[in-house]
CSV table of C-alpha atoms in Angstrom, one decimal:
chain,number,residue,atom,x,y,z
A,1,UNK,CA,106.5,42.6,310.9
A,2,UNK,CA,106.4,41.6,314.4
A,3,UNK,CA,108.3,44.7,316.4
A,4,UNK,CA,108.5,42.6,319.4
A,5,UNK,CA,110.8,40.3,318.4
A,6,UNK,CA,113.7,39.3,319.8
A,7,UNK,CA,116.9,38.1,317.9
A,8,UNK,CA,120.3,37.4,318.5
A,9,UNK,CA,122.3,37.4,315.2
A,10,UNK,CA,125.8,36.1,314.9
A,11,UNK,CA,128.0,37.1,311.8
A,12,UNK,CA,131.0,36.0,310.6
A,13,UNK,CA,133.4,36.0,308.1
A,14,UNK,CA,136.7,36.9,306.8
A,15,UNK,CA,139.3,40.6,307.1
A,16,UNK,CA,138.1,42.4,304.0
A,17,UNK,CA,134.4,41.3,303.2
A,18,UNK,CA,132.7,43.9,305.2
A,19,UNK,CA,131.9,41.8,308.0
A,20,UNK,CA,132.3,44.7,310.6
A,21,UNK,CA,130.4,47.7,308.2
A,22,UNK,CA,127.2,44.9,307.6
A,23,UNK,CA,127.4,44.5,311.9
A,24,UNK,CA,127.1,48.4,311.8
A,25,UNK,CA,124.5,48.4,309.4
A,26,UNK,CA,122.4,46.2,310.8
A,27,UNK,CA,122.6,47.6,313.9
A,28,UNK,CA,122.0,51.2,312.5
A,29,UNK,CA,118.8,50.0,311.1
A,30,UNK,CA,117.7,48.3,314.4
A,31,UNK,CA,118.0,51.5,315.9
A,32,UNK,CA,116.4,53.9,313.1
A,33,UNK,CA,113.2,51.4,313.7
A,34,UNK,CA,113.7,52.5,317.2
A,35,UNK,CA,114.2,49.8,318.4
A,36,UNK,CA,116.8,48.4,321.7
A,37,UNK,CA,119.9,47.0,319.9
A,38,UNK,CA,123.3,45.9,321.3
A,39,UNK,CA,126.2,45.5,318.9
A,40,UNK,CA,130.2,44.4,318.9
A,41,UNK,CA,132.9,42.2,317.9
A,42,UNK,CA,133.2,39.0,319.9
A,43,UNK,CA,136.7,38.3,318.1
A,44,UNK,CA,138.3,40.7,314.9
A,45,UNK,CA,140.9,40.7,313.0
A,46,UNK,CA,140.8,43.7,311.0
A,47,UNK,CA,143.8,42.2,308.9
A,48,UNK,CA,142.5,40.9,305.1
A,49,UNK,CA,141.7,36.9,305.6
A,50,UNK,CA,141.3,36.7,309.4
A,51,UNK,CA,138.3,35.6,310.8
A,52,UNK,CA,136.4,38.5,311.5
A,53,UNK,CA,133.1,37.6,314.2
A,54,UNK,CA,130.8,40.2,315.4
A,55,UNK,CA,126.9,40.4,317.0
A,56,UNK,CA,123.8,42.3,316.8
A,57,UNK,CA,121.2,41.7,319.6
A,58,UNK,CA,117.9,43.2,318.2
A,59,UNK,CA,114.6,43.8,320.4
A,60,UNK,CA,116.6,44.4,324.2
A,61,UNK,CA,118.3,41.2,325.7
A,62,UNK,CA,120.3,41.6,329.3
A,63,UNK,CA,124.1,40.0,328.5
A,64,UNK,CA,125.8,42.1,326.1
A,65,UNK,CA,127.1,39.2,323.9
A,66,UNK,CA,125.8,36.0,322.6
A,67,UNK,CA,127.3,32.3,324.6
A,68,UNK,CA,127.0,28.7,322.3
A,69,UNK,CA,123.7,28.1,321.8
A,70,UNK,CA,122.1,31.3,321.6
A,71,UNK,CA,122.0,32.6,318.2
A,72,UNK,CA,118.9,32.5,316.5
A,73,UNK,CA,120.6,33.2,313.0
A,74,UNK,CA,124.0,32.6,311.8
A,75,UNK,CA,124.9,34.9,309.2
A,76,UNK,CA,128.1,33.8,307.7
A,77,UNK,CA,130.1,35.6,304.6
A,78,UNK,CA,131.9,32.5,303.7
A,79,UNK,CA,130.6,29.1,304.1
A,80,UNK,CA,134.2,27.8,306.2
A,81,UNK,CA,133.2,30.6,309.0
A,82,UNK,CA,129.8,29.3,309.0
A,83,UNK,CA,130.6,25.9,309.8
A,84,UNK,CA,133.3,27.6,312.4
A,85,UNK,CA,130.6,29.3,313.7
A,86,UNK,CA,128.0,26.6,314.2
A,87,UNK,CA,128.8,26.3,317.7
A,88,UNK,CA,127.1,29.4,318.5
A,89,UNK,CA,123.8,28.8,317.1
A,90,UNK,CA,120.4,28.0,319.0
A,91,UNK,CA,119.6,24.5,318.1
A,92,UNK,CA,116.9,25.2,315.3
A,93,UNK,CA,118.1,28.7,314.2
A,94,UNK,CA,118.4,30.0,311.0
A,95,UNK,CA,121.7,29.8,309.0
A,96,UNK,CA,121.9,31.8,306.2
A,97,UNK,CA,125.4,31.3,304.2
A,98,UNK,CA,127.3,32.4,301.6
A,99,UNK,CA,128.2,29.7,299.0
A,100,UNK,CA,131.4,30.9,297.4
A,101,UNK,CA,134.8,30.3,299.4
A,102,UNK,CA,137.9,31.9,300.1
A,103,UNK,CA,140.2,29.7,300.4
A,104,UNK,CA,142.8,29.5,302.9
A,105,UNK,CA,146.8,30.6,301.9
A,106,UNK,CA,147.2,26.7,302.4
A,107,UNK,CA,144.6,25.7,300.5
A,108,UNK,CA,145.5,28.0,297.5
A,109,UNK,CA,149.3,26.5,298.3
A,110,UNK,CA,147.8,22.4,298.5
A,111,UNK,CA,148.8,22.6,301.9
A,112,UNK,CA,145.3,21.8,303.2
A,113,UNK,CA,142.0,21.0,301.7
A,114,UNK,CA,138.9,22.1,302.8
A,115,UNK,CA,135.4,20.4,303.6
A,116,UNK,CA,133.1,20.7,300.3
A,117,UNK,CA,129.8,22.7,300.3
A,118,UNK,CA,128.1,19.7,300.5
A,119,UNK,CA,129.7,18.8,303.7
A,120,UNK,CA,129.4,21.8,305.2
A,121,UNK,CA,125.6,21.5,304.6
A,122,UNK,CA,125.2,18.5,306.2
A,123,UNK,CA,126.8,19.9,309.3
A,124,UNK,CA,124.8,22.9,309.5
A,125,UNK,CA,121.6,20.4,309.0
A,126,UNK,CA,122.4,18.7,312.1
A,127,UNK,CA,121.5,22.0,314.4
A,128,UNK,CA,119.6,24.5,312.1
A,129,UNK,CA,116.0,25.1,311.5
A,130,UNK,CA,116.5,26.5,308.4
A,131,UNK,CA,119.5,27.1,306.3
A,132,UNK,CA,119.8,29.0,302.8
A,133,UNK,CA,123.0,29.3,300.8
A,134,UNK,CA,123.4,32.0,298.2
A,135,UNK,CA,125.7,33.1,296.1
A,136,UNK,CA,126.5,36.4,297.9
A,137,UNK,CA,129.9,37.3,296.0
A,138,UNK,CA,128.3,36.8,292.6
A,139,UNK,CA,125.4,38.6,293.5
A,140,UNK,CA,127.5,41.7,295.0
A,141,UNK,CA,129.0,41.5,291.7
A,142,UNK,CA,126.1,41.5,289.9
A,143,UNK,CA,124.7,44.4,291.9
A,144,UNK,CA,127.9,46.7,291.1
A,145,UNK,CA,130.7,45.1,293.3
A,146,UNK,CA,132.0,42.0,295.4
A,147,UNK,CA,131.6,43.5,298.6
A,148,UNK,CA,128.4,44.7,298.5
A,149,UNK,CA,128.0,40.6,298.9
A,150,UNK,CA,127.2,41.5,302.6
A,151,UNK,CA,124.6,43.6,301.8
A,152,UNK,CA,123.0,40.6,299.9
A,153,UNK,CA,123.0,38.6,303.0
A,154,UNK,CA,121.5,41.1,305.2
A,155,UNK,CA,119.2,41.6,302.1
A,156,UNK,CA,118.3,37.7,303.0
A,157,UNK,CA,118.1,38.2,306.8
A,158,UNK,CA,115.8,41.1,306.5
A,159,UNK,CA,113.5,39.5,304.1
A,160,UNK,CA,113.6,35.9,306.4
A,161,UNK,CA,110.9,37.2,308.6
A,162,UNK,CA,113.2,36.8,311.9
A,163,UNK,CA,113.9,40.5,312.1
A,164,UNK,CA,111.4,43.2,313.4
A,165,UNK,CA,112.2,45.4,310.7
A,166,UNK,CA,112.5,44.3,306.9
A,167,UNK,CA,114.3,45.2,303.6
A,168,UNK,CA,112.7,48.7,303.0
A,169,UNK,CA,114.1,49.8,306.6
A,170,UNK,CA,117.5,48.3,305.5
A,171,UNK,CA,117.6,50.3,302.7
A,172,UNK,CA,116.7,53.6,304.6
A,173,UNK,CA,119.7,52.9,306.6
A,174,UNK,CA,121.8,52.5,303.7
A,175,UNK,CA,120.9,55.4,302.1
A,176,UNK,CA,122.0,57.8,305.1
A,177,UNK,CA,124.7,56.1,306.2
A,178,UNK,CA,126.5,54.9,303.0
A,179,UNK,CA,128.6,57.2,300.8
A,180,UNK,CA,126.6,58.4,298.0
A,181,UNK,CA,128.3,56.5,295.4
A,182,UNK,CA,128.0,52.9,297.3
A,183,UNK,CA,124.1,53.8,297.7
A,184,UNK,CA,122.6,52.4,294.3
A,185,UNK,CA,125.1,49.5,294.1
A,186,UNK,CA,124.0,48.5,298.1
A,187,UNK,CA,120.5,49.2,297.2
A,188,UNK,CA,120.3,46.6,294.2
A,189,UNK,CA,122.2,44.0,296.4
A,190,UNK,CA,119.9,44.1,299.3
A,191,UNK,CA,116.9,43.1,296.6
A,192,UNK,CA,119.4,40.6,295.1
A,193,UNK,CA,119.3,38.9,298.6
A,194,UNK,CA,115.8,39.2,299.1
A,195,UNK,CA,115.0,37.7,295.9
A,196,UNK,CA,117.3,35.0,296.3
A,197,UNK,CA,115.4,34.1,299.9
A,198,UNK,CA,112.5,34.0,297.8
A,199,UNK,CA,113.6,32.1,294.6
């Protein structure tokens, strides 16, 4: 692991995935590898379905948040906030996405459709380095439960090489910060997401 590096990392996603508890993780585990970090919420909605947008700035940086064009990963918990998001990435970041939607009340209603996966891939090809999607609800629920699906992303980031710190210092931070019962169930989703980087 490089400790210099710098990263900006911009997550999104939806009320009620754990959008804010990953930022604070992440950010907890910049911090326990002693390292500068700078955390927040550029827009929340804490309600279940809005769109929920936070940042973690990793290695010291001056400005407190992150303008378009300055992330250098796009973490997004559902692949519609990722292409909403797109905007803020650095022009050959890296996006890792989840692959499974929520869709919209109007969606579920046939009120609106949504662009496919597919679509939304060729978007994010247009600006991104790199860009991996996984299956980050299936895999939380494979690891114990759904919303540990944002422990399978940072599971991804840490193991993406773009972080001065890497899974095994994720898991340290989720096993003092997390309530004991969520520990194990965290744990096997953060390998989920690092094996799925590497599949």
């Amino acid at each position: 692991m490089n400790r210099h590096l710098r990263t900006r990392v911009f997550l999104t996603g939806v009320g009620g995935q754990g959008t804010l508890t990953a930022t604070r993780i992440l950010a907890q585990t910049a911090l326990d590898a002693g390292l500068a970090v700078t955390a927040g919420e550029i827009h929340g909605m804490a309600q279940r379905g809005g769109v929920v947008e936070s940042f973690v700035l990793v290695g010291g940086h001056r400005s407190p948040r992150i303008a378009h064009g300055e992330a250098d990963v796009l973490l997004g918990f559902e692949p519609m906030e990722t292409l909403r998001a797109l905007p803020y990435l650095l022009r050959g970041g890296l996006v890792l996405s989840n692959s499974e939607f929520i869709p919209t009340i109007g969606a579920n209603q046939g009120l609106e459709s949504a662009p496919s996966l597919d679509e939304i891939k060729a978007n994010v090809a247009q600006c991104a380095g790199e860009a991996h999607y996984i299956p980050a609800a299936s895999l939380g629920r494979e690891a114990g439960a759904l919303q540990s699906g944002t422990m399978v992303l940072l599971g991804s980031l840490c193991a993406a090489n773009r972080l001065p710190f890497g899974p095994d210092q994720l898991k340290k931070t989720i096993q003092a910060n997390l309530p004991p019962k969520l520990v194990d169930i965290n744990l096997r989703a953060v390998d989920l997401g690092a094996g799925a980087l590497e599949a």
